Tab-separated table of C-alpha atoms in Angstrom:
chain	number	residue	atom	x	y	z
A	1	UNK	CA	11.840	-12.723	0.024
A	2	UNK	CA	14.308	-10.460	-1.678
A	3	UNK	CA	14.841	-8.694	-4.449
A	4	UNK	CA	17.135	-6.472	-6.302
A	5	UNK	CA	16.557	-2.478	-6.183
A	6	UNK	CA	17.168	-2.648	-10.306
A	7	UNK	CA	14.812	-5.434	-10.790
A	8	UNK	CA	11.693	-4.506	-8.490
A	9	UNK	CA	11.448	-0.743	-10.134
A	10	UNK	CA	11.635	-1.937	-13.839
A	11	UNK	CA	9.187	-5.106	-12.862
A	12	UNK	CA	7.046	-3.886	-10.122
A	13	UNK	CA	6.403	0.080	-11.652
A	14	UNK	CA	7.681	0.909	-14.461
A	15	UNK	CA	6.018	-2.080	-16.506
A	16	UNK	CA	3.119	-2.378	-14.468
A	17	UNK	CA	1.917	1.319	-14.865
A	18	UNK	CA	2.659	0.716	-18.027
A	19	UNK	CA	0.104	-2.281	-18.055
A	20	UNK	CA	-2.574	-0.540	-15.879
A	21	UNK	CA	-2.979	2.753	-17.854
A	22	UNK	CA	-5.236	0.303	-20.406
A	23	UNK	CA	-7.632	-0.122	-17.536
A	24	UNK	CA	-7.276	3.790	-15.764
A	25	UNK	CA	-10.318	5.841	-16.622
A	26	UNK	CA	-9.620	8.415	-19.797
A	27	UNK	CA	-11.039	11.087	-18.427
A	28	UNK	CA	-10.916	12.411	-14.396
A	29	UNK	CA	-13.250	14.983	-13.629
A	30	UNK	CA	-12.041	17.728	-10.683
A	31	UNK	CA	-13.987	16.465	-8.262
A	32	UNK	CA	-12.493	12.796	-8.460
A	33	UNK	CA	-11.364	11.816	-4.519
A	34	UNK	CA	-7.989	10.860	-6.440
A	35	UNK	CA	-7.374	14.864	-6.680
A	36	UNK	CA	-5.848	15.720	-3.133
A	37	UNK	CA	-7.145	18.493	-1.559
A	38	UNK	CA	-3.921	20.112	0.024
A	39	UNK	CA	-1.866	19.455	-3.670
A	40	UNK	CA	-4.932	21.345	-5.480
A	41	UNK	CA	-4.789	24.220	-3.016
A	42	UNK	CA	-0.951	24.270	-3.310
A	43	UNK	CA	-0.858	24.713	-7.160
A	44	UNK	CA	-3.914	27.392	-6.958
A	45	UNK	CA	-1.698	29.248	-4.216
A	46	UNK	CA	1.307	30.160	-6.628
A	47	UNK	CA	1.861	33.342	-8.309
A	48	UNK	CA	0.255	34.326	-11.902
A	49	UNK	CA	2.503	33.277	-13.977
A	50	UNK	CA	4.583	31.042	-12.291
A	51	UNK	CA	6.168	27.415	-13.642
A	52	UNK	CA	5.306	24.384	-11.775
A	53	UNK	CA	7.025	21.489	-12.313
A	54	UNK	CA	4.803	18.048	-11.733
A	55	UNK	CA	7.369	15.358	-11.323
A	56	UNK	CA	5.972	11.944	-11.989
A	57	UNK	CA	2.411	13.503	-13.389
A	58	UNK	CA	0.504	10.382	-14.222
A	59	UNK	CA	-2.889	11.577	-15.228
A	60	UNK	CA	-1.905	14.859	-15.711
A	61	UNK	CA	-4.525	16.107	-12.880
A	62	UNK	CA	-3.221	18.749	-11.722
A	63	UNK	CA	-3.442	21.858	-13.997
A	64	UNK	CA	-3.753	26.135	-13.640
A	65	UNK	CA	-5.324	28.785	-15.689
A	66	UNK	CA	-2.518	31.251	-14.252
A	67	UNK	CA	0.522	28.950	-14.426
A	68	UNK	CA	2.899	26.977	-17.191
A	69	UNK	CA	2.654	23.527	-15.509
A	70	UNK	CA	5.564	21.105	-16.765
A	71	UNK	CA	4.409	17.196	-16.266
A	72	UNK	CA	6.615	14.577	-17.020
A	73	UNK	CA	6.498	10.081	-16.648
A	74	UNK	CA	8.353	7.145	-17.347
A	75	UNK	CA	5.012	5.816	-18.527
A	76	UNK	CA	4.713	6.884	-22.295
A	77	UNK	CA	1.002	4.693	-22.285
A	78	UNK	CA	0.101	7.031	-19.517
A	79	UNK	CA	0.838	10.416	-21.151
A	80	UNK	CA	-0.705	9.304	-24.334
A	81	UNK	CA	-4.120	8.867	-22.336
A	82	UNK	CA	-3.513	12.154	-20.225
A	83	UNK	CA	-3.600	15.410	-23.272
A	84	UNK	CA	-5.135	17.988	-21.328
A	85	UNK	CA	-5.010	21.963	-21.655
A	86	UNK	CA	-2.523	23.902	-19.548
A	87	UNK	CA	-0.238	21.357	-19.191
A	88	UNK	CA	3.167	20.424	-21.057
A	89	UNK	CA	4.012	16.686	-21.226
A	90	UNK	CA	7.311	15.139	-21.921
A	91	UNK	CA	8.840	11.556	-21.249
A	92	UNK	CA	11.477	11.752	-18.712
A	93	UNK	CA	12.758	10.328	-15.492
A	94	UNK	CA	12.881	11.731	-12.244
A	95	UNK	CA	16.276	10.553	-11.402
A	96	UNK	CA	17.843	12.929	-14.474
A	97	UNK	CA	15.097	15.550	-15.029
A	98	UNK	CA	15.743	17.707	-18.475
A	99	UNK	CA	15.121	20.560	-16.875
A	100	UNK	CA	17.523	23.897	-16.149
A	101	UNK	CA	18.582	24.607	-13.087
A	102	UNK	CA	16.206	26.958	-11.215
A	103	UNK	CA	14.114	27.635	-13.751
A	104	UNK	CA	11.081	26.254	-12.063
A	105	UNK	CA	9.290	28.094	-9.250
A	106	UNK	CA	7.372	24.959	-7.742
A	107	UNK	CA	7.947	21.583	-7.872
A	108	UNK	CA	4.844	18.648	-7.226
A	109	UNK	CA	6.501	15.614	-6.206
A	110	UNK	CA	2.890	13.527	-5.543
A	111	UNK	CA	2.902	9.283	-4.802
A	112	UNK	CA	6.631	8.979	-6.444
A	113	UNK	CA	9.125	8.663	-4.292
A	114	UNK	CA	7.440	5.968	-1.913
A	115	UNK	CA	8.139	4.118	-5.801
A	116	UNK	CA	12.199	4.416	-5.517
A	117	UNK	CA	13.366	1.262	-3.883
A	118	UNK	CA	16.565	2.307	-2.057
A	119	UNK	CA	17.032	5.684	-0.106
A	120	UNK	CA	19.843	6.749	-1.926
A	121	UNK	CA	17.690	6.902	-5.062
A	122	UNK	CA	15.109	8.953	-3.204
A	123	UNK	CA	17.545	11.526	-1.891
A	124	UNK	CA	18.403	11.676	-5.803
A	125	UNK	CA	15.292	12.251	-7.228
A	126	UNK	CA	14.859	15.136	-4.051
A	127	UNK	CA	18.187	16.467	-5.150
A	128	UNK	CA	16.945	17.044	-8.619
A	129	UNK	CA	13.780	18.463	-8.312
A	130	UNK	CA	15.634	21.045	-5.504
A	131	UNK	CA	17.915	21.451	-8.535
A	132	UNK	CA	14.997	22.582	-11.032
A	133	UNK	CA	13.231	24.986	-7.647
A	134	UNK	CA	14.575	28.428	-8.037
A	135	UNK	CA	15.858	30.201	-4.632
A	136	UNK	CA	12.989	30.614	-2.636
A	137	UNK	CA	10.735	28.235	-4.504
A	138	UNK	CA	8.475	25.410	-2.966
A	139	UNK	CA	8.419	21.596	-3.533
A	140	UNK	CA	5.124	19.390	-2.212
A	141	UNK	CA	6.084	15.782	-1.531
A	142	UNK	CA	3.476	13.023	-0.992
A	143	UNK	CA	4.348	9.431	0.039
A	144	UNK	CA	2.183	6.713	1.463
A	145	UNK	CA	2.361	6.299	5.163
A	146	UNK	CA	3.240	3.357	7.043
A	147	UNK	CA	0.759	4.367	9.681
A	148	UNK	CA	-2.782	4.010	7.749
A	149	UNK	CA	-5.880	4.964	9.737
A	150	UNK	CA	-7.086	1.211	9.619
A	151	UNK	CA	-4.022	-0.326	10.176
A	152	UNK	CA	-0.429	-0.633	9.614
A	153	UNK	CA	1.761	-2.635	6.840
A	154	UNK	CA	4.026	-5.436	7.486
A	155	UNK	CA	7.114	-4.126	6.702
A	156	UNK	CA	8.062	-0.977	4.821
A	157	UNK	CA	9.016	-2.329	1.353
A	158	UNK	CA	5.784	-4.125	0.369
A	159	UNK	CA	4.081	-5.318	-2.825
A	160	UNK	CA	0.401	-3.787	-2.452
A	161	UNK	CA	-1.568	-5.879	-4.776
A	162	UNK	CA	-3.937	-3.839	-7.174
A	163	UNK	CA	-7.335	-5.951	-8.120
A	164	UNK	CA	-9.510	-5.247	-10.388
A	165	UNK	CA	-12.867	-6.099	-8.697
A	166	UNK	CA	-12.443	-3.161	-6.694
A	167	UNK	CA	-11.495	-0.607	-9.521
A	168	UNK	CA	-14.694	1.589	-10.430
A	169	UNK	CA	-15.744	1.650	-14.464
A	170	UNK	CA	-17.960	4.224	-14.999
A	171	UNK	CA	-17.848	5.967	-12.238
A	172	UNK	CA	-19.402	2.843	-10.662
A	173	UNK	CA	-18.327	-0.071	-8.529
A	174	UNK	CA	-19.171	-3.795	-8.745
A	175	UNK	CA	-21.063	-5.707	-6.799
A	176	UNK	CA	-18.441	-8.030	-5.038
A	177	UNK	CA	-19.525	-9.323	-1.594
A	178	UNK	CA	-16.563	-8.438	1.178
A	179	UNK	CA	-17.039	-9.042	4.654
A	180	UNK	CA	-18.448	-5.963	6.444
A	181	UNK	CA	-16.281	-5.445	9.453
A	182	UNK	CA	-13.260	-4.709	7.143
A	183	UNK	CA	-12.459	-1.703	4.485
A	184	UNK	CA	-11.061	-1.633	1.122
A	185	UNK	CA	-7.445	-0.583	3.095
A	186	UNK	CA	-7.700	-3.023	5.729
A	187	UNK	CA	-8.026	-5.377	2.791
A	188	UNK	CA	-5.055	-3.981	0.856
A	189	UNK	CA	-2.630	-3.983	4.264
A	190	UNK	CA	-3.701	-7.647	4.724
A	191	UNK	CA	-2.798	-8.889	1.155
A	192	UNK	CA	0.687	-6.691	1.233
A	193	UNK	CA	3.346	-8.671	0.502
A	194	UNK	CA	6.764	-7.597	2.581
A	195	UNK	CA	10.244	-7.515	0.363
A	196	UNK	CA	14.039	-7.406	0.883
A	197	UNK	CA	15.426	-4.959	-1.020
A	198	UNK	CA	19.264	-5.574	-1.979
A	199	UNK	CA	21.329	-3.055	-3.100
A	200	UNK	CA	24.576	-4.966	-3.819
A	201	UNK	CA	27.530	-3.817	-5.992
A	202	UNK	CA	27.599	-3.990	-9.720
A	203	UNK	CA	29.787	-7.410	-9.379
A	204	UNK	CA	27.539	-8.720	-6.918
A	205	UNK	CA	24.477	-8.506	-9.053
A	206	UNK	CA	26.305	-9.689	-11.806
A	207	UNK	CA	27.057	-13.186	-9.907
A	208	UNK	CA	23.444	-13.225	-8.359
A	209	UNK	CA	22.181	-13.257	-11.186
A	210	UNK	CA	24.307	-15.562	-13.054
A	211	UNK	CA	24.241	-18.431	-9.589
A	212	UNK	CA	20.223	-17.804	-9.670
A	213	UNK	CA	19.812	-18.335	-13.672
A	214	UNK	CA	22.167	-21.509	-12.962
A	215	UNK	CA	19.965	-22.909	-9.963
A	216	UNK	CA	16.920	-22.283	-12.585
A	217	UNK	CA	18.512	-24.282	-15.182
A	218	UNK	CA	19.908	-27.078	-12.607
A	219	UNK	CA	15.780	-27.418	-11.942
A	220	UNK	CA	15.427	-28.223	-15.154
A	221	UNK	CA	18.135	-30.663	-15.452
A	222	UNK	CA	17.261	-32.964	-12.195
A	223	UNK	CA	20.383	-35.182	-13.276
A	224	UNK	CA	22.845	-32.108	-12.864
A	225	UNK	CA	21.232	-31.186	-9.085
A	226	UNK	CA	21.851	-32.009	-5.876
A	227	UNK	CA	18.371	-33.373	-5.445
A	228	UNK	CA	16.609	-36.364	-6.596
A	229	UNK	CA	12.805	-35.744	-6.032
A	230	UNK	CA	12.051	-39.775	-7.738
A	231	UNK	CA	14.156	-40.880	-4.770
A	232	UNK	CA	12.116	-43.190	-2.458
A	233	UNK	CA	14.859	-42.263	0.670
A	234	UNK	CA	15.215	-38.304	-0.515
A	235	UNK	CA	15.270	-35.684	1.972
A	236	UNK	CA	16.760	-32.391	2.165
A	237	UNK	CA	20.372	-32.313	4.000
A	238	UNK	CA	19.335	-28.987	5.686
A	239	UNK	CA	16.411	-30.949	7.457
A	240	UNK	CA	16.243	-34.552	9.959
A	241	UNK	CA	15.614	-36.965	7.833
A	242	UNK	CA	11.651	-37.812	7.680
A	243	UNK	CA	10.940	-33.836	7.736
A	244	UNK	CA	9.084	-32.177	5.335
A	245	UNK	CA	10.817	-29.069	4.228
A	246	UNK	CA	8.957	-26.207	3.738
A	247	UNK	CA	8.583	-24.962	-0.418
A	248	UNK	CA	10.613	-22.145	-1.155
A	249	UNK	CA	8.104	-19.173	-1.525
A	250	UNK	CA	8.481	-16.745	-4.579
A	251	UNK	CA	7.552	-13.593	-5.299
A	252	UNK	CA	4.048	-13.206	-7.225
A	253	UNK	CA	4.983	-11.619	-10.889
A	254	UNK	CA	3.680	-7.806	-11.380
A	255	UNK	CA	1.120	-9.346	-13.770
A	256	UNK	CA	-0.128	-12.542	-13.447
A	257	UNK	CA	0.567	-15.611	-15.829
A	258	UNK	CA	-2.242	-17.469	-17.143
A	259	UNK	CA	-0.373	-19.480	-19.374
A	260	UNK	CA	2.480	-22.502	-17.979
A	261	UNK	CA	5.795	-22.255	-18.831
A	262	UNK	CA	7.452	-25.205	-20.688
A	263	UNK	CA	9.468	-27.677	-18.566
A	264	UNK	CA	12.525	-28.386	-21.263
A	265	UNK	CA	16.098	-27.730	-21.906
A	266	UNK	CA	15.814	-25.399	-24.363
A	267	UNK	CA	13.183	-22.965	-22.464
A	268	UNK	CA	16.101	-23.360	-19.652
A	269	UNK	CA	18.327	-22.224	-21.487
A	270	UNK	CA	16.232	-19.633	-23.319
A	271	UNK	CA	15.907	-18.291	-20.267
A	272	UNK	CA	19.197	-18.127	-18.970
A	273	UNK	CA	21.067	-16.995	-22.630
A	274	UNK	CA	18.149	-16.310	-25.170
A	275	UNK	CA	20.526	-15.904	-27.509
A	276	UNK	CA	22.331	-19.687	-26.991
A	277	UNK	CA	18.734	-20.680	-26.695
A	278	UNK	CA	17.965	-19.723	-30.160
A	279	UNK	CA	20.564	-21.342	-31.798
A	280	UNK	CA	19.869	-24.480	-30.137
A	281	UNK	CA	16.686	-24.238	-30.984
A	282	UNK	CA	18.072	-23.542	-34.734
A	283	UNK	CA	19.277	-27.113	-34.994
A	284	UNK	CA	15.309	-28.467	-33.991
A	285	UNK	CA	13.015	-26.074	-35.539
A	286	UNK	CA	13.581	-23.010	-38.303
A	287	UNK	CA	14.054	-19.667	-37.056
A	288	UNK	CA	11.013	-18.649	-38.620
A	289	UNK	CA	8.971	-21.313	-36.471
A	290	UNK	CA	10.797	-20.179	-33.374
A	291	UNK	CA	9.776	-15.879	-34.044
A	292	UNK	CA	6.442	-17.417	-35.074
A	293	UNK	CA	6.358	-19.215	-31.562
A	294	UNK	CA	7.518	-16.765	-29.318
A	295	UNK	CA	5.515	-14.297	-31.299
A	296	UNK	CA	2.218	-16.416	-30.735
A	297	UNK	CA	2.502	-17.237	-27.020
A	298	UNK	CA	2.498	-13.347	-26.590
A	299	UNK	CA	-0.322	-12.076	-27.958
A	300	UNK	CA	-2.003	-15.183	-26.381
A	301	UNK	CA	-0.669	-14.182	-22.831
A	302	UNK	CA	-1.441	-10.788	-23.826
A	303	UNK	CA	-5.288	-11.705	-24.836
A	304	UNK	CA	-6.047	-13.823	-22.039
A	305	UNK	CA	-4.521	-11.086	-19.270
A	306	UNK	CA	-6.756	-8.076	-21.093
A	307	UNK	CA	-9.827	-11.020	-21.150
A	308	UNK	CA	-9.302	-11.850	-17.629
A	309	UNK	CA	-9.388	-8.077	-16.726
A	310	UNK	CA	-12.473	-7.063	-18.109
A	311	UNK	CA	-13.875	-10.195	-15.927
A	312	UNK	CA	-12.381	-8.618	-12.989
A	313	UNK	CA	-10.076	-11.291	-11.396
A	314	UNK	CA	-6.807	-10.255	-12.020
A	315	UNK	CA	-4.569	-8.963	-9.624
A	316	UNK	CA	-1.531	-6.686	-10.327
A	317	UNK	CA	1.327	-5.730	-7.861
A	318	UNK	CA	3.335	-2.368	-7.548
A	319	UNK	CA	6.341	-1.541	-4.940
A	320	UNK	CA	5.723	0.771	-2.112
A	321	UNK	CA	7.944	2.261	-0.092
A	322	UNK	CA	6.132	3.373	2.987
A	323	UNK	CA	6.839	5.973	5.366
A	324	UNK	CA	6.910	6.301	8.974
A	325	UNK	CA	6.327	9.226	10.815
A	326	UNK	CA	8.868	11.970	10.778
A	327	UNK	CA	10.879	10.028	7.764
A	328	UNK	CA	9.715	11.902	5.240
A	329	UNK	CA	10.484	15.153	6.860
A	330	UNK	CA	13.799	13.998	7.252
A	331	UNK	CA	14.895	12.750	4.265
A	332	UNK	CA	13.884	15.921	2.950
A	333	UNK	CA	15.696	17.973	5.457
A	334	UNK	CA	18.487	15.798	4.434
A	335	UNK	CA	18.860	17.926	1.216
A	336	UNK	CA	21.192	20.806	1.761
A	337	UNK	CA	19.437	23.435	-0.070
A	338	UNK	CA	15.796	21.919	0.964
A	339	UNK	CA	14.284	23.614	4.160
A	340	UNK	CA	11.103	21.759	5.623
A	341	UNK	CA	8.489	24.416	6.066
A	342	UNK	CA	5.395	21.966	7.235
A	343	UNK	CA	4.346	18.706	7.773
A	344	UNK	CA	1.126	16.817	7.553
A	345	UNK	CA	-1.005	13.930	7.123
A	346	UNK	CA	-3.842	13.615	4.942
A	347	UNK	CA	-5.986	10.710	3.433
A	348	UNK	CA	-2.708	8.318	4.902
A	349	UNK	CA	-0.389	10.036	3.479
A	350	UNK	CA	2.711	12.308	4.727
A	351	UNK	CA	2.565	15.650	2.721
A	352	UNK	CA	6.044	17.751	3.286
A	353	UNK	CA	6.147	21.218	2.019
A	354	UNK	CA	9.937	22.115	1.608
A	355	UNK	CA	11.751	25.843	0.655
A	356	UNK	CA	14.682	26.202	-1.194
A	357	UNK	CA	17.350	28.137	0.556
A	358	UNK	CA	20.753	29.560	-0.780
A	359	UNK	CA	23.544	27.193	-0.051
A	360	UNK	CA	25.419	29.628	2.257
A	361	UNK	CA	22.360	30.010	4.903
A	362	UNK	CA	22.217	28.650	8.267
A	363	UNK	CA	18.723	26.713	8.375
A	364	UNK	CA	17.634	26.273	11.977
């Protein structure tokens, strides 16, 4: 199953954290098991006085009494639930970071880049947080590890699936029977979902998408495709005749649909050109109707997602990049001005701890 690098970081993160923080907790307390140890010991470590820069902040967690720390997300929801003391928040994106160069003297780069679905966008985002790290600054980087202590993933571009039966509220979780020889993560590796990631040209994507939104259409239209599913004698020409041809599997959506989608022309063609849609739909129903319509089914799909939540049986996905061992390090060390100064794992995670160096020195 593939997808595009574009489409699975606008569908599979950005909107989906933007869905989740209405279910995250308002309030984390320090000694939450979400805080890591190593990042918390890194940010007490740096100098009174000193600017740290928390790339991709989330929650905000991380704060110091004796330093200016600088958070910034793509997630405005998330921000808005995260106003803490001795912290400065700002909506940004760690691809173009509005920040001066070396002005910072650390740099937290914690569960982000395993986000970034190609690695020329996560030598990017390493290139501008090195950017922002003054000479002889330091940059933590955490990413999910393809080697978990329970297991390992499928592939390295997955879908981990995000369920609500298993998220505490309250500080408490619910009673929901699993089986006891396996762990929450041997449960999440299980229910991964591997992905293709394409990276094609501009053009490329531009005719993908255009042949896919036709093939959508064409199964609306059975008359204008090459298949006749009423046919008594039908089979597919890519399998013996008398073969049943296995369905086409799809990707799940980030968040799930409760509500079918209309079978019809115009929704076809809605989506394909919502634009052309609308003024076909112009000649059948006023444009008021239509806004009234579209308006309608979204709160309802809305409703019934937030209603399902609270019962606890909705499941969300997010795109992981996960890391094997030693590929972290490297990409880092791939920077020219980056310098790897250690390497760990902790809680299945890699944690790198980089240096910035001057551009004219040797590293070893």
């Amino acid at each position: 199953m593939s997808i595009s690098s574009e489409n699975v970081e606008k569908e599979y993160v950005h909107s989906i954290y933007s869905r989740l923080a209405t279910y995250q907790q308002k309030e984390q307390k320090p000694s939450s098991p979400r805080i890591w140890p190593r990042v918390r010991q890194f940010v007490d470590q740096q100098i009174a006085g000193s600017v740290i820069l928390d790339v991709g902040c989330g929650e905000a967690k991380y704060t110091s009494q004796k330093c200016h720390v600088i958070g910034f997300d793509t997630c405005a929801e998330v921000l808005s639930s995260s106003r803490k003391e001795n912290i400065e928040l700002c909506l940004a994106d760690a691809i173009c970071i509005p920040i001066r160069d070396e002005s910072v003297d650390a740099v937290l780069n914690v569960s982000v880049i395993h986000h970034l679905a190609t690695t020329s966008r996560r030598r990017q985002v390493l290139q501008e947080c090195a950017r922002c790290l003054r000479i002889g600054g330091q940059m933590m980087v955490y990413a999910w590890a393809f080697e978990q202590p329970n297991g390992k993933f499928a592939a390295q571009d997955i879908l981990v699936p995000w369920n609500m039966h298993e998220t505490a509220i309250g500080g408490r979780l619910p009673k929901v029977k699993f089986h006891l020889n396996t762990t929450k993560e041997q449960r999440i590796i299980a229910a991964s979902i591997p992905v293709n990631i394409s990276d094609a040209s501009i053009a490329q994507r531009w005719f993908s998408g255009v042949l896919n939104k036709v093939t959508s259409l064409t199964d609306q239209l059975p008359y204008f495709s090459k298949r006749c599913p009423n046919s008594a004698g039908y089979s597919n020409q890519s399998t013996p005749t008398g073969s049943v041809s296995s369905p086409i599997q799809k990707l799940p959506s980030a968040a799930p649909q409760f509500l079918p989608t209309t079978n019809s022309l115009i929704s076809g063609i809605k989506r394909w050109s919502p634009m052309l849609g609308r003024r076909l739909a112009s000649l059948l129903v006023p444009v008021e109707e239509q806004f009234g319509e579209e308006l309608s089914q979204t709160i309802m799909r809305e409703s019934i997602t937030e209603a399902m939540a609270t019962l606890r049986e909705v499941t969300f996905y997010r795109f992981y990049h996960v890391f094997k061992e030693g590929e972290l390090s490297d990409l880092v060390d791939s920077i020219d001005c980056l310098k790897v100064v250690s390497t760990s794992f902790e809680h299945g995670n890699w944690c790198v701890i980089a240096e910035k160096v001057p551009m004219n020195v040797i590293r070893p």
